[in-house]
CSV table of C-alpha atoms in Angstrom, one decimal:
chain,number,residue,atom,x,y,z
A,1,UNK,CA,-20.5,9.8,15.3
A,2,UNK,CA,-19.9,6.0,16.3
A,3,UNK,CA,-19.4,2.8,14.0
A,4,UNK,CA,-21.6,-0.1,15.2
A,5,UNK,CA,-20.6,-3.0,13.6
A,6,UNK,CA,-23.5,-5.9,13.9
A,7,UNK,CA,-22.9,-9.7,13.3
A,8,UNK,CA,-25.8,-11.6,13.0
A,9,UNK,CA,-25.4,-15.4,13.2
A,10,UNK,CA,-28.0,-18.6,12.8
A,11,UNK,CA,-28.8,-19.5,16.2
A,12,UNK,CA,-27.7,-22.4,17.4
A,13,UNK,CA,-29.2,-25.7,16.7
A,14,UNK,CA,-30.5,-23.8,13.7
A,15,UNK,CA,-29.6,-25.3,10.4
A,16,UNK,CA,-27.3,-23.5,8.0
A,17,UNK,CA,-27.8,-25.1,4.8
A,18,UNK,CA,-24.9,-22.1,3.7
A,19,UNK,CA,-22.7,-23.2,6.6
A,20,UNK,CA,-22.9,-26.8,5.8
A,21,UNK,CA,-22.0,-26.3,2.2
A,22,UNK,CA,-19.1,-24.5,2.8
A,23,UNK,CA,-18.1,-27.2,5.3
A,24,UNK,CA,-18.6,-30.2,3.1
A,25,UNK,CA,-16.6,-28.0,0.2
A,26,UNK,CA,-13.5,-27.3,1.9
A,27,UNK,CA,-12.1,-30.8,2.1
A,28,UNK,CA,-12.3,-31.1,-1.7
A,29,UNK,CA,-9.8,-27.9,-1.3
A,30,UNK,CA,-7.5,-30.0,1.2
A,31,UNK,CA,-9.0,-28.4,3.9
A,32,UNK,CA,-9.2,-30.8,6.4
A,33,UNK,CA,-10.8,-31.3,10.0
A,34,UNK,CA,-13.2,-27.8,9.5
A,35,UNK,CA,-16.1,-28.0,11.5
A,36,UNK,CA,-18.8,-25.9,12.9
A,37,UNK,CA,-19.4,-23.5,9.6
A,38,UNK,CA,-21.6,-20.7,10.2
A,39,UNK,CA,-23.0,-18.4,7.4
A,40,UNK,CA,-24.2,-15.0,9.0
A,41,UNK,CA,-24.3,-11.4,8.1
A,42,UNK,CA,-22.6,-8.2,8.5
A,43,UNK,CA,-24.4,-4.7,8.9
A,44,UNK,CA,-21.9,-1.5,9.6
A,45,UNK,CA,-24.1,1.5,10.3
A,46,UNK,CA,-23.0,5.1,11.5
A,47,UNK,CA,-25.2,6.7,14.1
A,48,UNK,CA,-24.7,9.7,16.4
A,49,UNK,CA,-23.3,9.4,20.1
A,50,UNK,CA,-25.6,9.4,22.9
A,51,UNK,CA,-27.4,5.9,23.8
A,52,UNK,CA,-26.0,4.4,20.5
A,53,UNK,CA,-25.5,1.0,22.3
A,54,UNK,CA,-29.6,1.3,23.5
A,55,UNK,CA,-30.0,2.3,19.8
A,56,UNK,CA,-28.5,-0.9,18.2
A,57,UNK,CA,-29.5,-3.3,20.7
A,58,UNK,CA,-33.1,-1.9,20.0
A,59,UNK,CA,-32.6,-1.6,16.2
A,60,UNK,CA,-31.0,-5.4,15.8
A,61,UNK,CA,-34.1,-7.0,18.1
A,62,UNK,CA,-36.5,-5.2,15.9
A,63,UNK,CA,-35.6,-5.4,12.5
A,64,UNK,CA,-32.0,-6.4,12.1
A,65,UNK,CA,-31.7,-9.5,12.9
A,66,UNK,CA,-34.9,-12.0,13.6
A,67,UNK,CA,-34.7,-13.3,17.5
A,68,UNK,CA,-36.1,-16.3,16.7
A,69,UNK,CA,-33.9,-18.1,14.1
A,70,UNK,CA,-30.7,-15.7,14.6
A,71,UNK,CA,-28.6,-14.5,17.1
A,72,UNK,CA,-26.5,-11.0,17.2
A,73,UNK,CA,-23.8,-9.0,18.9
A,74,UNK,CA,-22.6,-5.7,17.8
A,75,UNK,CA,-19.5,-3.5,18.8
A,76,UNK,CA,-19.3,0.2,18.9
A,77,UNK,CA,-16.1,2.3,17.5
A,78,UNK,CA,-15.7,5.9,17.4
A,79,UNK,CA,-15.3,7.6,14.1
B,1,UNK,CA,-75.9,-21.1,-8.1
B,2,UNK,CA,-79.3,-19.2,-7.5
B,3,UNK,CA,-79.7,-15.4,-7.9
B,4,UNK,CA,-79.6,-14.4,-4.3
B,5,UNK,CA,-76.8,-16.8,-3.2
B,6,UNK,CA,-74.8,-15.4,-6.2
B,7,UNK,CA,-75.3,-11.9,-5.2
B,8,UNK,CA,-74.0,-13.0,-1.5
B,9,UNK,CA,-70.9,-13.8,-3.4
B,10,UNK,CA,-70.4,-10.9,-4.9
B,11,UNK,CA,-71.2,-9.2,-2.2
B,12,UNK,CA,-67.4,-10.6,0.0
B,13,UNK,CA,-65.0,-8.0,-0.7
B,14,UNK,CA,-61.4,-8.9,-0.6
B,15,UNK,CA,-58.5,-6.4,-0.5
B,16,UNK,CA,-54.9,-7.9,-2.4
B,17,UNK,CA,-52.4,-5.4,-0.8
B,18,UNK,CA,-49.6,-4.6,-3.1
B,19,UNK,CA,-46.1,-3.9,-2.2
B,20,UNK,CA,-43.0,-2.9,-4.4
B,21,UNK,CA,-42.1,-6.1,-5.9
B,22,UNK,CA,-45.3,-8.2,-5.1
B,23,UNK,CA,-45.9,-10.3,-8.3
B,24,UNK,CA,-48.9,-12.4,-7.7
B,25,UNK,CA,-51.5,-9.9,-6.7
B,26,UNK,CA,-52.5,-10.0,-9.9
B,27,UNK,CA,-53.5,-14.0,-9.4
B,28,UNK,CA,-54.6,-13.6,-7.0
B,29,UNK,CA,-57.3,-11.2,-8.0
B,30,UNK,CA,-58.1,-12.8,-10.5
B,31,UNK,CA,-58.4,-16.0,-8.3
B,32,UNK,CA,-61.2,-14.1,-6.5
B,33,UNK,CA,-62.9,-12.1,-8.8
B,34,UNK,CA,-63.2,-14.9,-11.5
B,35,UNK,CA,-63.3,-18.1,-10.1
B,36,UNK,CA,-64.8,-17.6,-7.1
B,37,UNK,CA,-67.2,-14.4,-8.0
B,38,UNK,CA,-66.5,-12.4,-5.3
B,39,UNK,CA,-65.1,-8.9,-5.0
B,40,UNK,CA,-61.6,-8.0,-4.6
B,41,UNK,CA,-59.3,-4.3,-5.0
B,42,UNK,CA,-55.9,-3.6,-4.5
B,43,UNK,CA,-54.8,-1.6,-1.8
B,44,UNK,CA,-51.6,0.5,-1.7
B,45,UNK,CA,-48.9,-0.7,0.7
B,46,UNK,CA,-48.5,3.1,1.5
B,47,UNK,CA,-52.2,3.2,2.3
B,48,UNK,CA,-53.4,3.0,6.3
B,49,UNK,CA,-57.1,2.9,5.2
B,50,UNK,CA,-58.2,-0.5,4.2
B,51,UNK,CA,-61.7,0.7,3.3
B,52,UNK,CA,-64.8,-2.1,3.8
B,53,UNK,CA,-63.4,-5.5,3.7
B,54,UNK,CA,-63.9,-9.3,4.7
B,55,UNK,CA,-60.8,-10.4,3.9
B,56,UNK,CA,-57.3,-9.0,3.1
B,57,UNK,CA,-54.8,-11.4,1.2
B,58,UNK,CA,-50.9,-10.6,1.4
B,59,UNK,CA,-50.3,-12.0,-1.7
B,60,UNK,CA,-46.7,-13.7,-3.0
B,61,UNK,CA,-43.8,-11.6,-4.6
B,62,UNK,CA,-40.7,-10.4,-3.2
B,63,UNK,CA,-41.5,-7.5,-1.2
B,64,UNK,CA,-39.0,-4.7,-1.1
B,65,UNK,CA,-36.7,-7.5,-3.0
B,66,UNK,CA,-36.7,-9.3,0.3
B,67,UNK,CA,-33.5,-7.3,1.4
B,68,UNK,CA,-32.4,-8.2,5.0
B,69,UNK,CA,-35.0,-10.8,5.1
B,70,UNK,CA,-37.5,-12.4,3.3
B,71,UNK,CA,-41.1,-9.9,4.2
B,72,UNK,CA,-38.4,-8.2,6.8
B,73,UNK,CA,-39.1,-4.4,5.6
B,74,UNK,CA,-43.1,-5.3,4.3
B,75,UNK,CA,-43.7,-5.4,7.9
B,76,UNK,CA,-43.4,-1.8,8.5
B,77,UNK,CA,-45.4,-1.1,5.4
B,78,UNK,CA,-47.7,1.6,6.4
B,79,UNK,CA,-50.7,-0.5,5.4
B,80,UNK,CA,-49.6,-3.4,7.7
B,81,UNK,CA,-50.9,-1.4,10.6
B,82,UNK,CA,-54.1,-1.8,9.1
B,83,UNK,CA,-54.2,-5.2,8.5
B,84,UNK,CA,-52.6,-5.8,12.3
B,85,UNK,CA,-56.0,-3.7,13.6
B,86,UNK,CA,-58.4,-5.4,10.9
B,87,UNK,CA,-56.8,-9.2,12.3
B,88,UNK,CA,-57.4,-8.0,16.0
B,89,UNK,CA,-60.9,-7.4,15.7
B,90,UNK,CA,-61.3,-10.5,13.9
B,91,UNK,CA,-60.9,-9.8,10.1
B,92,UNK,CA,-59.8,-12.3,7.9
B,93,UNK,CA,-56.0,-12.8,7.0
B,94,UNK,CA,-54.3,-14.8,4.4
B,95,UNK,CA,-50.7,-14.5,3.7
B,96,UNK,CA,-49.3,-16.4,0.6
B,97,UNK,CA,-45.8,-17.4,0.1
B,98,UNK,CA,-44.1,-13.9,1.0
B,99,UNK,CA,-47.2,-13.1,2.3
B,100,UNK,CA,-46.8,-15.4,4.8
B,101,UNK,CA,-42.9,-14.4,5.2
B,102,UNK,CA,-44.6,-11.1,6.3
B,103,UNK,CA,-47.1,-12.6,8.6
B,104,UNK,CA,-44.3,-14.6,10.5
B,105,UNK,CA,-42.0,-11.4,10.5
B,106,UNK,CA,-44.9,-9.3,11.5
B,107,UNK,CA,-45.3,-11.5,14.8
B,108,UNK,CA,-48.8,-12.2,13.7
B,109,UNK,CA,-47.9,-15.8,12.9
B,110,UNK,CA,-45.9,-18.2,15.2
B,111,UNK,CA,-41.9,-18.9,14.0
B,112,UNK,CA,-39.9,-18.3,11.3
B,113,UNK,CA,-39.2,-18.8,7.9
B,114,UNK,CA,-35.1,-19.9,6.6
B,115,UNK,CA,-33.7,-20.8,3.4
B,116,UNK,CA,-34.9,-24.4,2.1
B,117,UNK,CA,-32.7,-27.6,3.2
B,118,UNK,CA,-31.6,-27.8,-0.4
B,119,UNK,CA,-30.4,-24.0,-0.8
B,120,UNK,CA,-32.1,-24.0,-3.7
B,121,UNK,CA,-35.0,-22.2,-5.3
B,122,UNK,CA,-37.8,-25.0,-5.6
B,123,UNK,CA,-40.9,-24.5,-8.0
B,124,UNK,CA,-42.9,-27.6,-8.7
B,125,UNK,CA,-46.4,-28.9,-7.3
B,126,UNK,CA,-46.5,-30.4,-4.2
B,127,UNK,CA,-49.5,-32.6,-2.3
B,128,UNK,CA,-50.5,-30.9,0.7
B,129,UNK,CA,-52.3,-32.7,3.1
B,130,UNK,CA,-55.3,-30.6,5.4
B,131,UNK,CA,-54.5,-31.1,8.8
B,132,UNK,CA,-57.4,-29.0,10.0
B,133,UNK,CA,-60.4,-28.3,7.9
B,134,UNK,CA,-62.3,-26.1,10.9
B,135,UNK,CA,-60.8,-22.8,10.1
B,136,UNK,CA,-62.5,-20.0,7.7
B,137,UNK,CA,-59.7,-20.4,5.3
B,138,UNK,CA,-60.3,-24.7,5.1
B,139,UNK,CA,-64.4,-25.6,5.2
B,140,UNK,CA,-63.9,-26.9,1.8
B,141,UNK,CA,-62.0,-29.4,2.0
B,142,UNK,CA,-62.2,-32.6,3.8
B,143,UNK,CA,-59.6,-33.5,6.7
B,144,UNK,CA,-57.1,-35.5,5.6
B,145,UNK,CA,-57.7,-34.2,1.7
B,146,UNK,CA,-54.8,-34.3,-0.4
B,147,UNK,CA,-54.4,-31.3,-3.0
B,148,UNK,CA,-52.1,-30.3,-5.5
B,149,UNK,CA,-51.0,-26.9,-5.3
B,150,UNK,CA,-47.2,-25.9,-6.7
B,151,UNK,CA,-44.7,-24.0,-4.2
B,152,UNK,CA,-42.1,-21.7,-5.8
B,153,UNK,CA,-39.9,-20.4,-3.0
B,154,UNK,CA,-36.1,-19.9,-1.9
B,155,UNK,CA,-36.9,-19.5,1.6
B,156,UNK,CA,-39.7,-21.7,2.6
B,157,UNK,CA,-37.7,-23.8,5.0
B,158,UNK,CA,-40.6,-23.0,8.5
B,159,UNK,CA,-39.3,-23.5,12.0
B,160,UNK,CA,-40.5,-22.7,15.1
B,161,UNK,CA,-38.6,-24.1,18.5
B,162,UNK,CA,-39.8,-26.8,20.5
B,163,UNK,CA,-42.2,-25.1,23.1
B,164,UNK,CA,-43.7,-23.6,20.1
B,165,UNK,CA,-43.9,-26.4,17.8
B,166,UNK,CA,-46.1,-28.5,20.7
B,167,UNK,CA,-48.4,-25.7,21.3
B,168,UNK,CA,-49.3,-25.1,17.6
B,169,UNK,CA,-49.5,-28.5,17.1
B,170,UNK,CA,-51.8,-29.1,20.4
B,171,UNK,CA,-53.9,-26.3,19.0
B,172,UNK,CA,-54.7,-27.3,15.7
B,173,UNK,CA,-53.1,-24.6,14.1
B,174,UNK,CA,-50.7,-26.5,11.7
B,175,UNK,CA,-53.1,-26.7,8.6
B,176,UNK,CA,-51.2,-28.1,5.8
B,177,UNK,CA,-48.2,-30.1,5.3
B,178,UNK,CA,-46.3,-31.3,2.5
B,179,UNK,CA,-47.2,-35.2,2.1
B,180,UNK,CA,-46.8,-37.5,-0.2
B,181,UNK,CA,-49.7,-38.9,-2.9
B,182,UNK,CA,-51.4,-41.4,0.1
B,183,UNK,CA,-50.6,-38.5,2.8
B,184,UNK,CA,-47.7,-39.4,4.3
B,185,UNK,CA,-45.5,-36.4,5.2
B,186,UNK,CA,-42.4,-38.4,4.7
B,187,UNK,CA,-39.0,-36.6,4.0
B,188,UNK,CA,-38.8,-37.0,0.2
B,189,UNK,CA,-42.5,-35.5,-0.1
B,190,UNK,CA,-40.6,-31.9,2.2
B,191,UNK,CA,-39.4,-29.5,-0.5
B,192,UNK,CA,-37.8,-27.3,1.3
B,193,UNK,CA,-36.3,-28.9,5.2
B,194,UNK,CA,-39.6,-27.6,7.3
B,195,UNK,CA,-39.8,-28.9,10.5
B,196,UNK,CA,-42.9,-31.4,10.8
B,197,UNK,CA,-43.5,-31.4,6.8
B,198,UNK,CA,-45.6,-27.7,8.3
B,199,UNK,CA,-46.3,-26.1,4.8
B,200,UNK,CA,-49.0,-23.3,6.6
B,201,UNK,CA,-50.1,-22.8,10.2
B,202,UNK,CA,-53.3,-20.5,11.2
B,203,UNK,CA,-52.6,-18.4,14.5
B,204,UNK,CA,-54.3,-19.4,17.9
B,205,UNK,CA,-57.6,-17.5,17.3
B,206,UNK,CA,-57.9,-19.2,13.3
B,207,UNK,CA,-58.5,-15.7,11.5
B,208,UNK,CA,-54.8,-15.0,9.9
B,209,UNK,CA,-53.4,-17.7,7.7
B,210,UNK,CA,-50.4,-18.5,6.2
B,211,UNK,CA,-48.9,-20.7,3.7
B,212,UNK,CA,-46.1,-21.3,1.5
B,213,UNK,CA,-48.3,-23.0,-1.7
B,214,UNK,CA,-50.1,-21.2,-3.9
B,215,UNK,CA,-53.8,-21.6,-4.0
B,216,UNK,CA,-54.7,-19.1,-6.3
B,217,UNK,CA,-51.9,-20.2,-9.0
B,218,UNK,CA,-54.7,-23.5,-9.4
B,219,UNK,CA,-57.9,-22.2,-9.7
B,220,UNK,CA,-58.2,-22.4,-13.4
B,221,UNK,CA,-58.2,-26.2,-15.6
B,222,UNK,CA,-56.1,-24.0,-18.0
B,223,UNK,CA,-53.0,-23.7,-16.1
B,224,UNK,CA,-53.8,-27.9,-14.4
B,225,UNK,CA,-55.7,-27.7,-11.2
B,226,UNK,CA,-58.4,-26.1,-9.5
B,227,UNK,CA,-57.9,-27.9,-5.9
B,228,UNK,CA,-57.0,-23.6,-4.6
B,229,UNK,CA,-60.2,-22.7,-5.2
B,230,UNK,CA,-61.1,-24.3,-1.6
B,231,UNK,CA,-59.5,-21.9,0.0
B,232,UNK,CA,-61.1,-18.8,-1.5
B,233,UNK,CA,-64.8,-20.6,-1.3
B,234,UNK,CA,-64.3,-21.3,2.3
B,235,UNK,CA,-63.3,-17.9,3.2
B,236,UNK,CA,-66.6,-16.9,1.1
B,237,UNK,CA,-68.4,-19.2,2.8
B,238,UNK,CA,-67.2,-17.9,6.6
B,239,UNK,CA,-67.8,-14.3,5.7
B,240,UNK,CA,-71.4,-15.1,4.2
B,241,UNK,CA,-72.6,-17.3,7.2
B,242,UNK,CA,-70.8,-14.5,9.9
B,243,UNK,CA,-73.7,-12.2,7.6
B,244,UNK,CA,-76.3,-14.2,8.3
B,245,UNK,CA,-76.4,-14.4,11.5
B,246,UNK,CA,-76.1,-10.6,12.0
């Protein structure tokens, strides 16, 4: 079995409401300087060997992540 | 309303589809059946056969608990394969609130819907103003109208990229957008962050609709408006004038 692990991030240019809370919150923290905060998500999924790269690329362009607002990259680790 | 014109009415059948966690089929049902005296049924999201219809509504809710994405999952709905076929051959489309989250995720609307500016869950009435009153889903109402229809949303925040935003624009197919009282779509009159105030857009061939308001919530004086009902008596009004001409 492989371990695809898939982050899926706003696209840039996109706003990130989420992202720009966070930044605007972590100077009241003494955080200082922080820029560039992106919100995204995380998706770990198991799936048998073979084409499992083909697999998630084709899975993450067709229903795990939307193309046009987000962007996504995924790694691949054996189990 | 004479005899034969209300027997035309009754005579438009619309099909609600209802998914796991759709909560205003029911309104919108109602919306047809009682205010604007047509016919309506529900249809089973695990359904592929749509029966006889004129128009299929994809109503609001939070289909499969909008996990992933907001209509992300509704798109593979068995049913949706249907409604994809019924569109292409020129059947009338209306997707309301997650309904239109669907049509957008289902590629049958242009761009994409993200979580409002204001990150949080807005639920008031809004003026809309109609952009473009030449579609099946708009003949009742007068370009430039201003209605009053409430939004109640967490992700209603529409964008589409540039290329994409001057085509639907060029093409008329940006139909309402959040204004103010005199029409002006300034910032404080946008809810929820969309890009050009766009609060529903139509898709290049004017048959599938979608919007983030909700028509069918004002249909009734009870519950304070009955400026939705347009939309309902102009899709009546397509259907029965595409009859006539048969």
């Amino acid at each position: 079995m492989m371990k695809a692990k898939v982050y899926i991030t706003p696209k840039a240019g996109i706003l990130d409401p989420q992202g720009l809370t966070i930044e605007r919150s972590l100077p009241a923290l003494g955080f200082e300087g922080v820029s560039n905060v992106r919100v995204g998500k995380y998706i770990e999924l198991e799936l048998p060997d073979g084409d499992a790269g083909e697999a998630v690329d084709q899975m993450c362009h067709k229903l795990l992540a939307n193309p046009i607002i987000e962007d996504f990259e995924f790694e691949l680790v054996s189990e | 309303m004479a005899a034969s014109q209300q027997t035309e009415v009754e005579s438009v059948r619309f099909g609600v589809v209802v998914f796991p966690g759709s909560n205003c089929d029911a309104d919108s049902y109602d919306a047809v059946r009682t205010f604007a005296g047509a016919d309506a049924s529900y249809l089973w999201h695990k359904d592929n056969d749509l029966g006889e219809l004129d128009c299929v509504i994809l109503p609001g809710g939070f289909s499969y608990g909008d996990y992933l994405r907001c209509g992300a999952i509704a798109r593979f709905s068995p049913i949706m394969n249907s409604v994809r076929r019924f569109a292409d051959d020129g059947g009338l489309v209306i997707g309301i609130c997650n309904g239109f989250q669907i049509l957008l995720e289902a590629g049958m609307l242009p761009g994409a819907m993200h979580q409002n500016e204001g990150l949080k869950f807005v639920c008031k009435l809004v003026n809309l103003r109609v952009e473009n009153n030449e579609t099946p889903f708009t003949t009742g109402y007068e370009p430039g109208q201003i209605i009053k229809v409430p939004i109640a949303h967490h992700e209603g925040n529409y964008f589409i990229d540039e290329a994409g935003l001057a085509e639907i624009e060029a093409n008329g197919q940006v139909i309402v957008r959040y204004s103010d009282e005199t029409g002006e779509t300034t910032k404080a009159a946008n809810p929820n962050g969309s890009l050009g105030n766009i609060a529903g857009v139509c898709n290049r061939e004017r048959n599938v609709f979608g919007l983030m308001p909700h028509p069918e919530r004002v249909c009734d004086e009870i519950v304070g408006g009955t400026d939705g009902r347009g939309v309902f008596e102009s899709i009546i009004s397509a259907v029965t004038a595409k009859a006539a001409t048969r």
